[in-house]
XYZ file of C-alpha atoms in Angstrom:
670
model
C -0.558 -0.179 0.327
C 1.454 3.074 -1.435
C 1.456 6.928 -0.137
C -0.220 7.233 -3.973
C -2.618 5.265 -3.761
C -4.184 6.976 -0.106
C -3.373 10.196 -2.066
C -6.053 9.286 -4.652
C -8.856 6.629 -2.587
C -8.356 7.758 1.221
C -7.971 11.073 0.868
C -10.702 12.006 -0.934
C -13.196 10.384 1.332
C -14.634 13.100 2.503
C -17.014 13.666 -1.144
C -16.997 9.649 -1.317
C -18.840 10.093 1.923
C -21.309 12.845 0.593
C -21.998 10.992 -1.887
C -22.679 7.763 -0.285
C -24.675 9.599 1.691
C -26.720 11.551 -0.556
C -27.689 8.377 -2.425
C -28.542 6.313 1.386
C -30.762 8.667 1.804
C -32.933 8.560 -1.036
C -33.079 5.400 -0.319
C -34.073 5.243 3.441
C -36.430 3.988 5.602
C -37.229 3.703 9.233
C -36.959 -0.581 9.682
C -33.382 0.099 8.731
C -33.636 2.431 12.140
C -34.249 -0.994 14.108
C -30.450 -2.372 14.517
C -30.014 0.645 16.732
C -33.266 1.154 18.111
C -33.150 -3.139 19.116
C -29.510 -2.585 20.969
C -30.627 -0.149 22.993
C -34.017 -1.475 24.389
C -31.859 -4.868 25.433
C -31.664 -5.603 29.178
C -27.641 -5.840 30.585
C -28.883 -9.080 30.294
C -29.962 -9.558 27.443
C -26.609 -7.464 26.511
C -24.160 -10.399 27.915
C -26.407 -13.241 26.419
C -25.199 -12.151 22.950
C -23.116 -14.779 21.468
C -18.894 -13.958 21.484
C -16.187 -15.999 19.549
C -12.892 -14.269 21.125
C -12.558 -17.067 23.458
C -13.486 -20.592 21.407
C -14.260 -21.110 17.646
C -17.812 -21.768 18.181
C -20.237 -18.843 19.312
C -20.947 -18.724 22.941
C -22.254 -16.602 26.066
C -19.992 -14.337 28.226
C -21.226 -16.716 30.989
C -20.696 -19.774 29.177
C -16.694 -19.108 28.056
C -13.935 -21.352 29.421
C -12.231 -18.337 29.768
C -11.830 -14.766 31.679
C -13.455 -12.091 28.465
C -14.669 -7.993 28.734
C -17.219 -7.296 26.153
C -17.456 -3.533 25.541
C -20.967 -3.238 23.299
C -21.903 -0.464 20.303
C -23.987 0.274 23.398
C -21.320 1.118 25.630
C -19.292 3.502 23.249
C -22.619 5.491 22.214
C -23.469 6.049 25.733
C -19.540 6.746 26.862
C -18.596 8.805 23.559
C -15.339 6.227 23.370
C -13.264 7.878 20.253
C -11.135 5.354 19.303
C -10.606 1.576 20.218
C -7.695 1.807 22.329
C -9.640 4.364 24.883
C -12.713 1.930 25.126
C -11.054 -0.970 26.548
C -8.177 1.281 29.332
C -11.468 1.451 31.137
C -11.501 -2.645 31.332
C -9.978 -4.153 34.651
C -6.266 -5.376 33.728
C -5.738 -3.202 30.328
C -3.421 -0.838 29.747
C -3.453 1.054 26.235
C 0.396 3.104 26.402
C 2.797 4.761 24.652
C 7.287 4.417 24.228
C 9.838 6.606 23.280
C 8.516 5.600 20.069
C 5.666 3.749 19.820
C 1.925 4.752 20.756
C -0.960 2.476 21.341
C 0.363 -0.209 22.704
C -1.833 -2.499 24.621
C -1.130 -3.927 27.775
C -2.793 -6.500 29.476
C -2.429 -7.923 33.523
C 0.737 -5.717 33.508
C 2.878 -7.586 31.176
C 4.866 -5.321 29.300
C 5.453 -4.447 25.343
C 8.581 -4.109 24.049
C 8.582 -0.726 21.383
C 6.184 -2.933 19.517
C 2.390 -4.575 20.333
C 3.276 -8.105 19.812
C 2.174 -9.582 23.159
C -1.345 -8.987 22.583
C -2.629 -10.550 19.561
C -5.478 -8.037 17.686
C -8.284 -9.574 15.206
C -10.641 -7.868 13.287
C -14.141 -10.476 12.869
C -11.923 -13.516 14.300
C -9.325 -12.747 11.756
C -5.307 -12.536 13.213
C -3.559 -9.078 12.040
C -0.506 -8.402 12.810
C 2.981 -7.714 11.216
C 5.513 -9.442 9.367
C 8.974 -7.942 10.765
C 7.915 -6.311 14.071
C 5.126 -8.619 14.761
C 2.965 -5.531 15.743
C -0.679 -4.639 15.510
C -2.495 -1.686 14.870
C -5.557 -0.552 16.882
C -6.532 2.229 14.747
C -6.637 0.028 11.127
C -10.400 0.531 12.406
C -12.751 3.098 13.392
C -14.667 2.866 16.310
C -17.869 3.936 14.994
C -17.786 0.940 12.656
C -17.466 -1.596 15.439
C -20.550 -3.310 16.566
C -18.625 -4.633 20.411
C -15.124 -5.602 21.188
C -13.905 -9.071 23.172
C -10.986 -8.787 25.374
C -9.280 -12.467 26.401
C -7.404 -11.830 29.125
C -4.242 -14.268 30.009
C -2.970 -16.786 28.029
C -4.545 -18.000 24.877
C -1.765 -19.684 22.426
C -3.748 -22.964 22.597
C -6.223 -21.086 20.587
C -4.485 -18.904 18.832
C -0.537 -19.281 18.469
C 2.608 -16.624 18.629
C 1.510 -13.461 19.595
C -1.623 -14.337 22.015
C 0.790 -14.249 25.300
C -1.269 -12.445 27.332
C -4.564 -11.922 25.622
C -6.604 -11.214 22.552
C -8.452 -8.365 21.115
C -11.326 -9.437 19.352
C -12.771 -5.950 17.013
C -15.830 -7.351 15.672
C -18.017 -4.764 13.002
C -21.744 -4.186 12.355
C -21.204 -6.557 9.317
C -23.949 -8.619 10.552
C -26.387 -6.131 11.820
C -29.834 -5.686 9.216
C -29.180 -2.948 6.401
C -29.115 0.354 7.626
C -26.451 3.183 6.714
C -25.013 5.999 9.079
C -22.971 9.172 8.941
C -20.865 10.974 11.867
C -19.522 14.330 11.469
C -17.143 15.416 14.056
C -15.380 18.862 15.267
C -13.533 18.995 18.101
C -10.874 21.676 19.144
C -6.983 21.489 18.415
C -8.002 20.919 14.857
C -9.503 17.316 15.692
C -12.125 16.142 13.066
C -13.642 13.263 11.572
C -15.603 11.430 8.834
C -17.120 8.363 8.885
C -19.709 6.780 6.632
C -20.820 3.229 7.075
C -23.395 0.568 5.480
C -24.874 -2.406 5.411
C -26.583 -3.865 2.735
C -28.090 -6.566 0.648
C -26.027 -7.396 -2.590
C -28.287 -9.772 -4.387
C -29.640 -13.471 -2.928
C -27.897 -14.855 0.148
C -24.681 -11.622 -0.354
C -24.587 -9.163 2.098
C -21.695 -6.273 1.354
C -20.278 -4.141 4.599
C -17.846 -0.928 3.830
C -16.938 1.745 6.308
C -14.642 4.258 4.929
C -14.003 7.142 7.735
C -11.028 10.361 8.017
C -9.574 11.019 11.894
C -7.250 14.033 12.410
C -7.171 13.332 16.488
C -6.575 16.757 18.419
C -2.783 18.058 18.021
C -1.473 18.599 21.889
C 1.384 21.094 21.935
C 4.323 19.826 24.523
C 8.168 20.541 25.643
C 10.442 17.085 25.068
C 13.508 16.731 26.322
C 15.667 13.856 24.312
C 17.837 11.038 25.901
C 21.227 13.657 25.359
C 18.823 16.688 27.766
C 17.555 18.795 24.129
C 14.486 20.104 24.504
C 11.854 21.907 21.826
C 8.526 21.415 21.836
C 6.499 18.702 19.741
C 3.729 17.954 18.357
C 1.782 15.532 20.066
C -0.944 13.548 18.001
C -2.242 10.473 15.930
C -4.421 10.350 12.168
C -5.796 7.490 10.173
C -7.306 6.811 7.011
C -9.749 4.005 7.292
C -11.042 1.347 4.195
C -12.985 -1.483 5.498
C -15.216 -3.921 3.530
C -16.954 -7.741 4.323
C -18.903 -9.349 1.491
C -20.572 -12.678 3.162
C -22.431 -15.375 0.281
C -23.695 -18.154 2.027
C -21.183 -19.829 3.096
C -18.530 -17.636 2.184
C -16.886 -14.180 3.540
C -14.162 -11.833 3.016
C -12.477 -9.470 4.579
C -10.778 -6.541 3.362
C -8.883 -3.900 5.465
C -6.376 -1.202 4.129
C -5.424 1.976 6.820
C -2.733 4.686 6.575
C -1.280 5.850 10.098
C 1.035 8.782 10.499
C 2.041 9.902 14.446
C 4.382 12.213 15.404
C 7.875 10.803 15.691
C 10.457 11.862 17.889
C 12.931 8.848 18.977
C 15.640 9.531 17.643
C 18.734 11.069 19.063
C 19.774 13.863 18.241
C 16.591 15.365 18.776
C 17.034 18.424 16.624
C 19.053 16.271 13.584
C 17.106 13.509 13.734
C 13.275 14.344 14.060
C 12.236 14.425 10.696
C 8.293 14.559 9.978
C 5.430 11.725 11.498
C 5.780 8.314 11.441
C 3.508 6.466 8.553
C 2.435 3.082 9.015
C 0.119 1.969 5.886
C -0.621 -1.437 5.507
C -3.694 -3.757 4.078
C -4.883 -7.067 4.821
C -7.149 -9.282 2.994
C -8.748 -12.227 4.020
C -11.156 -15.261 2.679
C -13.166 -17.892 5.588
C -15.595 -20.832 4.848
C -17.464 -22.530 6.951
C -20.139 -25.824 5.788
C -22.025 -27.479 8.436
C -22.187 -30.647 7.060
C -24.957 -31.991 9.948
C -24.598 -34.797 12.575
C -20.746 -35.128 10.997
C -19.767 -31.982 12.435
C -18.181 -27.963 10.658
C -15.434 -27.351 9.055
C -13.301 -23.934 9.100
C -10.882 -22.636 6.591
C -9.094 -18.974 6.890
C -6.777 -17.774 4.622
C -5.616 -14.539 5.599
C -2.774 -11.846 3.742
C -1.279 -9.342 6.045
C 1.197 -6.266 3.863
C 2.911 -3.601 6.186
C 4.850 -0.582 5.720
C 6.224 1.760 8.208
C 8.208 4.649 6.796
C 9.950 8.323 8.065
C 12.716 10.704 8.098
C 15.783 10.083 9.799
C 17.058 14.295 9.321
C 15.060 17.205 9.572
C 16.311 18.327 6.246
C 14.564 14.632 4.751
C 17.925 13.641 3.347
C 17.884 10.356 4.635
C 14.371 8.097 5.338
C 13.461 4.706 6.065
C 11.410 2.160 4.833
C 10.377 -0.796 6.669
C 7.819 -3.922 4.439
C 6.627 -6.940 5.008
C 4.140 -9.253 4.482
C 2.853 -12.427 6.516
C 0.236 -14.999 5.254
C -2.209 -17.057 7.193
C -3.924 -20.357 7.167
C -6.408 -22.273 9.508
C -8.255 -25.226 8.765
C -9.932 -26.685 11.324
C -12.981 -28.964 11.992
C -15.717 -29.086 14.784
C -17.362 -32.275 15.972
C -20.069 -33.025 18.561
C -19.518 -36.367 19.240
C -22.418 -36.728 22.362
C -24.582 -35.145 24.370
C -21.321 -34.733 26.835
C -18.438 -34.393 24.492
C -17.424 -32.213 21.695
C -14.059 -32.752 19.862
C -11.922 -30.455 17.281
C -8.706 -30.204 15.378
C -7.165 -27.629 13.723
C -4.083 -26.758 11.931
C -2.087 -24.011 11.301
C 0.172 -22.166 9.075
C 1.812 -19.197 8.825
C 4.909 -17.448 7.284
C 6.403 -13.701 7.722
C 9.107 -11.864 5.606
C 10.517 -8.796 5.545
C 10.500 -7.556 2.053
C 12.494 -3.572 2.626
C 14.507 -2.639 5.582
C 16.683 -0.167 4.714
C 17.891 3.570 4.540
C 17.622 5.477 1.086
C 18.864 8.987 -0.323
C 16.229 12.173 -0.833
C 16.858 10.673 -4.813
C 15.348 6.489 -2.959
C 19.272 5.559 -3.533
C 19.626 2.570 -1.545
C 22.256 3.749 1.517
C 22.678 1.029 4.459
C 20.498 -1.948 5.253
C 20.249 -3.358 8.297
C 20.068 -6.713 8.470
C 16.775 -7.971 8.018
C 15.594 -7.274 4.271
C 14.466 -10.758 2.695
C 14.522 -13.070 6.344
C 11.739 -14.715 6.440
C 10.298 -17.342 9.399
C 7.634 -19.655 8.901
C 5.560 -22.249 11.359
C 3.024 -24.685 11.391
C 0.958 -25.995 14.210
C -1.424 -28.841 15.376
C -4.637 -28.367 17.571
C -7.281 -29.972 19.379
C -10.183 -29.234 21.972
C -11.952 -31.708 24.060
C -15.373 -30.758 25.397
C -17.026 -32.681 28.063
C -20.125 -31.948 29.796
C -21.396 -33.488 32.539
C -25.181 -31.994 34.328
C -23.251 -28.728 36.377
C -20.092 -29.763 35.396
C -17.912 -28.282 32.210
C -14.484 -29.553 30.915
C -11.977 -28.191 28.789
C -8.772 -29.862 27.629
C -6.497 -27.947 24.853
C -3.130 -28.605 23.502
C -1.087 -26.706 20.337
C 2.047 -28.068 18.954
C 4.190 -25.454 17.326
C 6.803 -26.239 14.672
C 9.054 -23.093 14.714
C 11.906 -23.245 12.006
C 14.486 -21.442 14.177
C 12.766 -22.639 17.264
C 12.076 -26.383 17.278
C 8.638 -27.431 18.841
C 6.815 -26.417 21.722
C 3.769 -27.896 22.827
C 0.969 -25.396 25.103
C -2.086 -26.337 27.106
C -4.450 -25.700 28.648
C -7.644 -26.272 31.228
C -10.580 -24.827 31.716
C -13.639 -25.855 34.798
C -17.097 -24.175 35.201
C -19.298 -25.127 37.323
C -23.060 -23.432 36.911
C -23.796 -22.890 40.864
C -27.302 -21.359 38.923
C -28.888 -20.323 35.520
C -26.876 -17.057 35.946
C -23.529 -17.836 38.021
C -20.315 -19.542 37.250
C -17.615 -20.242 39.263
C -14.612 -20.614 36.473
C -11.007 -22.720 36.968
C -8.626 -21.878 34.309
C -5.351 -23.357 33.343
C -3.459 -22.456 30.414
C 0.251 -21.606 28.526
C 1.236 -19.141 26.586
C 4.107 -19.616 23.624
C 5.957 -16.240 21.848
C 8.487 -16.480 19.287
C 11.101 -13.591 18.464
C 10.067 -11.281 15.642
C 12.520 -11.376 13.166
C 13.452 -7.793 14.199
C 14.108 -8.974 18.001
C 16.349 -11.702 16.186
C 18.793 -10.202 13.072
C 18.062 -6.142 13.306
C 21.153 -4.404 13.455
C 21.947 -0.372 13.506
C 25.059 0.717 15.605
C 23.668 4.464 14.735
C 20.822 4.215 16.929
C 22.520 2.092 19.633
C 20.232 -1.297 19.181
C 20.867 -4.585 18.668
C 19.097 -8.073 18.258
C 20.270 -10.601 18.820
C 20.358 -14.231 17.338
C 20.584 -16.395 20.348
C 16.917 -15.285 21.490
C 14.777 -18.174 23.718
C 10.738 -17.721 22.587
C 8.998 -16.674 25.576
C 6.403 -18.630 28.300
C 4.491 -18.369 30.386
C 1.785 -20.160 32.690
C -1.038 -18.946 34.402
C -3.934 -19.683 37.133
C -6.670 -17.637 37.032
C -10.316 -18.128 38.994
C -13.225 -15.932 38.235
C -16.795 -16.010 39.558
C -19.534 -14.191 37.107
C -22.998 -14.098 38.594
C -25.803 -12.123 35.598
C -28.960 -10.407 36.976
C -31.984 -8.493 34.720
C -30.296 -5.163 35.874
C -26.759 -5.933 37.436
C -23.466 -8.297 36.635
C -20.414 -9.025 37.758
C -17.488 -10.423 37.537
C -14.567 -11.167 39.778
C -11.108 -12.676 38.877
C -7.733 -13.471 40.269
C -4.996 -15.627 38.724
C -1.867 -15.767 39.352
C 1.217 -16.196 36.704
C 4.853 -17.645 36.100
C 6.724 -15.348 33.234
C 9.408 -16.821 31.556
C 12.752 -15.689 28.957
C 10.448 -12.310 28.413
C 12.246 -10.150 25.959
C 13.541 -7.065 26.288
C 16.035 -4.572 25.969
C 18.831 -4.288 28.456
C 21.582 -1.432 27.978
C 25.352 -3.210 27.897
C 28.006 -3.241 25.644
C 27.991 -5.705 22.731
C 30.899 -7.933 20.509
C 30.808 -7.815 17.046
C 31.095 -10.321 14.796
C 33.917 -8.634 13.883
C 35.599 -8.212 17.497
C 35.103 -5.246 18.019
C 32.894 -3.728 21.174
C 29.125 -1.277 20.597
C 29.588 0.199 24.351
C 26.496 1.310 25.988
C 24.377 0.108 23.360
C 20.479 -1.736 24.107
C 20.161 -5.207 23.262
C 17.534 -7.663 22.863
C 17.347 -10.039 25.745
C 15.693 -13.294 27.668
C 15.310 -11.875 30.991
C 14.608 -14.820 34.191
C 11.438 -16.440 35.199
C 9.322 -13.767 37.405
C 5.280 -13.826 38.988
C 2.774 -11.325 38.022
C -0.251 -11.544 40.588
C -3.269 -9.828 40.589
C -7.435 -9.558 41.003
C -9.876 -7.696 38.358
C -12.990 -6.847 39.109
C -15.781 -5.294 36.965
C -19.122 -5.082 37.369
C -22.385 -3.217 35.628
C -25.709 -1.994 37.124
C -28.955 -0.824 35.488
C -31.581 0.280 37.177
C -35.543 0.589 36.769
C -35.388 4.312 35.711
C -33.019 3.735 33.779
C -29.765 4.830 35.682
C -26.741 3.124 34.981
C -23.598 2.248 36.183
C -20.011 0.078 35.383
C -16.825 -0.088 37.856
C -13.385 -1.384 36.982
C -11.149 -2.124 39.155
C -7.979 -4.107 39.469
C -5.128 -4.749 41.307
C -2.338 -5.940 40.442
C 1.361 -6.676 41.086
C 5.073 -9.169 40.263
C 8.629 -10.124 41.525
C 11.626 -8.640 40.307
C 12.881 -11.758 39.021
C 13.219 -10.587 35.731
C 15.741 -7.831 37.241
C 18.592 -7.050 34.549
C 21.481 -5.122 33.939
C 22.697 -1.864 35.985
C 19.844 0.296 35.517
C 17.901 -2.673 37.637
C 15.321 -3.049 34.908
C 12.204 -5.145 35.740
C 8.377 -5.504 34.705
C 6.354 -4.038 37.792
C 8.728 -2.048 38.550
C 7.164 0.514 35.979
C 3.698 -0.756 35.962
C 1.306 0.993 38.269
C -0.488 -1.272 40.969
C -4.016 -0.016 40.871
C -6.299 0.860 38.174
C -10.588 2.183 38.279
C -12.432 2.976 35.970
C -16.055 4.452 37.409
C -18.892 5.015 34.814
C -22.215 6.690 34.989
C -25.064 7.146 32.284
C -28.670 9.081 33.346
C -30.612 9.160 29.914
C -34.175 11.751 30.440
C -36.133 10.990 27.542
C -33.976 11.759 24.415
C -31.797 12.827 26.588
C -28.273 10.997 27.857
C -25.698 11.893 30.175
C -22.465 10.423 30.962
C -19.559 10.875 32.935
C -16.411 8.615 33.557
C -14.045 8.419 36.398
C -10.361 6.703 36.083
C -7.676 6.706 38.116
C -3.960 4.885 38.302
C -1.832 5.019 40.720
C 1.945 5.690 40.918
C 4.663 3.513 39.907
C 8.012 3.415 39.601
C 10.501 5.089 36.953
C 13.899 5.096 35.547
C 15.252 8.200 37.316
C 12.196 9.094 39.612
C 8.961 8.170 40.665
C 5.492 8.407 38.545
C 2.383 10.368 39.684
C -0.700 8.728 40.741
C -3.956 10.840 38.253
C -7.036 11.111 37.957
C -9.189 12.076 35.030
C -13.090 13.329 34.412
C -14.585 12.467 31.078
C -17.837 14.074 30.449
C -20.163 12.932 27.029
C -23.990 14.282 26.560
C -26.193 13.282 23.255
C -29.101 14.114 22.456
C -31.554 11.842 20.079
C -34.157 12.701 17.500
C -36.337 12.238 14.736
C -36.358 14.236 11.705
C -38.095 12.949 8.357
C -37.888 9.948 9.273
C -33.485 9.754 10.244
C -32.823 9.279 13.696
C -29.873 12.471 14.173
C -27.629 12.512 17.510
C -25.928 15.068 18.668
C -23.012 14.457 20.903
C -20.209 16.808 22.769
C -18.102 15.058 24.373
C -15.146 16.581 26.878
C -11.630 14.470 27.507
C -10.020 15.011 30.674
C -12.025 17.558 32.053
C -9.396 18.947 34.758
C -6.497 18.516 32.140
C -4.448 16.109 33.807
C -1.292 14.929 32.667
C -0.844 11.164 32.911
C 2.389 9.876 32.556
C 4.408 7.103 32.026
C 7.522 5.605 32.622
C 9.968 5.235 30.048
C 10.654 1.479 30.749
C 12.010 1.337 27.170
C 15.379 2.877 26.025
C 15.758 4.354 30.041
C 18.125 6.337 29.276
C 17.349 10.644 30.436
C 13.937 10.307 30.017
C 11.774 9.119 32.788
C 8.265 9.835 31.130
C 6.043 10.064 28.210
C 2.645 11.300 28.318
C -0.803 9.204 27.704
C -3.356 11.893 28.394
C -2.458 15.607 28.692
C -4.738 18.642 28.221
C -8.420 18.840 27.568
C -10.316 18.440 24.248
C -13.549 19.359 23.295
C -15.648 17.779 20.249
C -19.100 17.839 18.981
C -20.176 14.604 16.512
C -23.359 14.559 14.095
C -24.836 11.171 13.272
C -27.142 10.148 11.021
C -28.901 7.328 11.366
C -30.601 6.366 7.550
């Protein structure tokens, strides 16, 4: 996906939106509004009974899953005015979205820190895994939240189901392609040059065929702030993330095709010295295509096949005068075949095989004329793996067992066997207790293994071992017509976690590169925590949600002269409290979030409290549904900081949230 394509297509989304809106306006009718109306008329109990797919290849309700899962619905998104997927999931217990010195939107589940690249939490779109071939990285921004039906978050090791990258959890973004026919346009304006255009439509193409199409263009509020680099140079930078997205889902009988393309620009200030190497924004581009086939053979079972192709590109200028640029291109190809069979009323069996290959297509630096200057030992590198997996379900009265195992064969790291055992006891029709023991496995990325750049001071390590983890948890769930509760306690062991250690490196020619960041495996360490998520919906429509968690861990992976270890930089307490109240056509909502203090490389990071306010008004006009929305993010202008845990060289912290933003959104449902 090249800039030319986005310049000709995505940058003209505004015109496309108005054309599509005009066409649909002529065809609109009241029956198309039923999807949103039905969603908001459902009780809390009914919403939580909607089948989810992140915890199993077969749809099942939140009560009946064999894992710990949290769900954000389209109703939650509209009520609290979430403006991004990262903003929504960060309100869940045990989930945080953080920034590092180099990268934004790094999802952290249960405090297991990601490095500069988001490769320890798997991101899926409509059950299709999506990640980069070089860094094993994923992008939450490739989907606009206005196109999301729900977000399913599985916490804890998930390798038996999904293989590598599902190390500490999985996020499954479900689009609105399963809704009845509808069309929706969203226009948003805000301070600091914030604006969003979004259009989505779901319609019947011909017999047995449906098409979902979504287009969006988002310019995030640009916040100015002072930044001090590693060498103590200071300047003012503009903090932002801009993204354009196109998504399409075509369903025809047993066949489903998914396509997604994105361009994401974000401020970039990681290089040193700051003034000479801050050459402009970091540009991320990519597209994904998948084909799925599902066929039921009656009592014989169900066959599923999935093919996915993911291509990504990352580019930026290394100097302010743009005399040198860097390009990183990669692709990943994924195949999965599975067969599910109900053996008896008490037994079910699932068998599957996966094949995955990833390749770095270009990882080089170029001059202003496009001539090659320098490679970094990655271009042309590839890795492949295949896996066999199986799950056996056993149901007897109130007792439910799920046994799973996956054997992964990686061309560099040989064989790995991961297991999972889940036991569920039904206390009543609406109460469950779950016991879960699970393992995870993540193979090092091409970047972590082979990258060499003396100037950047970062080096890969061919001697890396895969990361592994073992987790044990107990969970209690209870659902009633107007309230729900999920409480979980877990204890986990993490081994060979990959992180950057500052030290001296002996190169292949015998010379020494002093004081550089080297990818290393850490020693085994443990993590433990408690997560609570509860919701309440009163008879007079008062609504509330509470997410709270405590987490901590030991310093078993302490390493290096700066005594780096995972939980040194992780706050122990998180809390999000949401309240909402509808009056006729008006809904008011507030979200209070607390993050406790933590340590940093040089000095402590302060605790923080943020408050978001959302007000919406819905009206009928000429047969159409119009929603007006005013959102105030960070009302008190609190600055929320995260320890700079990756490089740890003179920069103690980076901001996650800063400044106040106010926006107005008009949504038209046709």
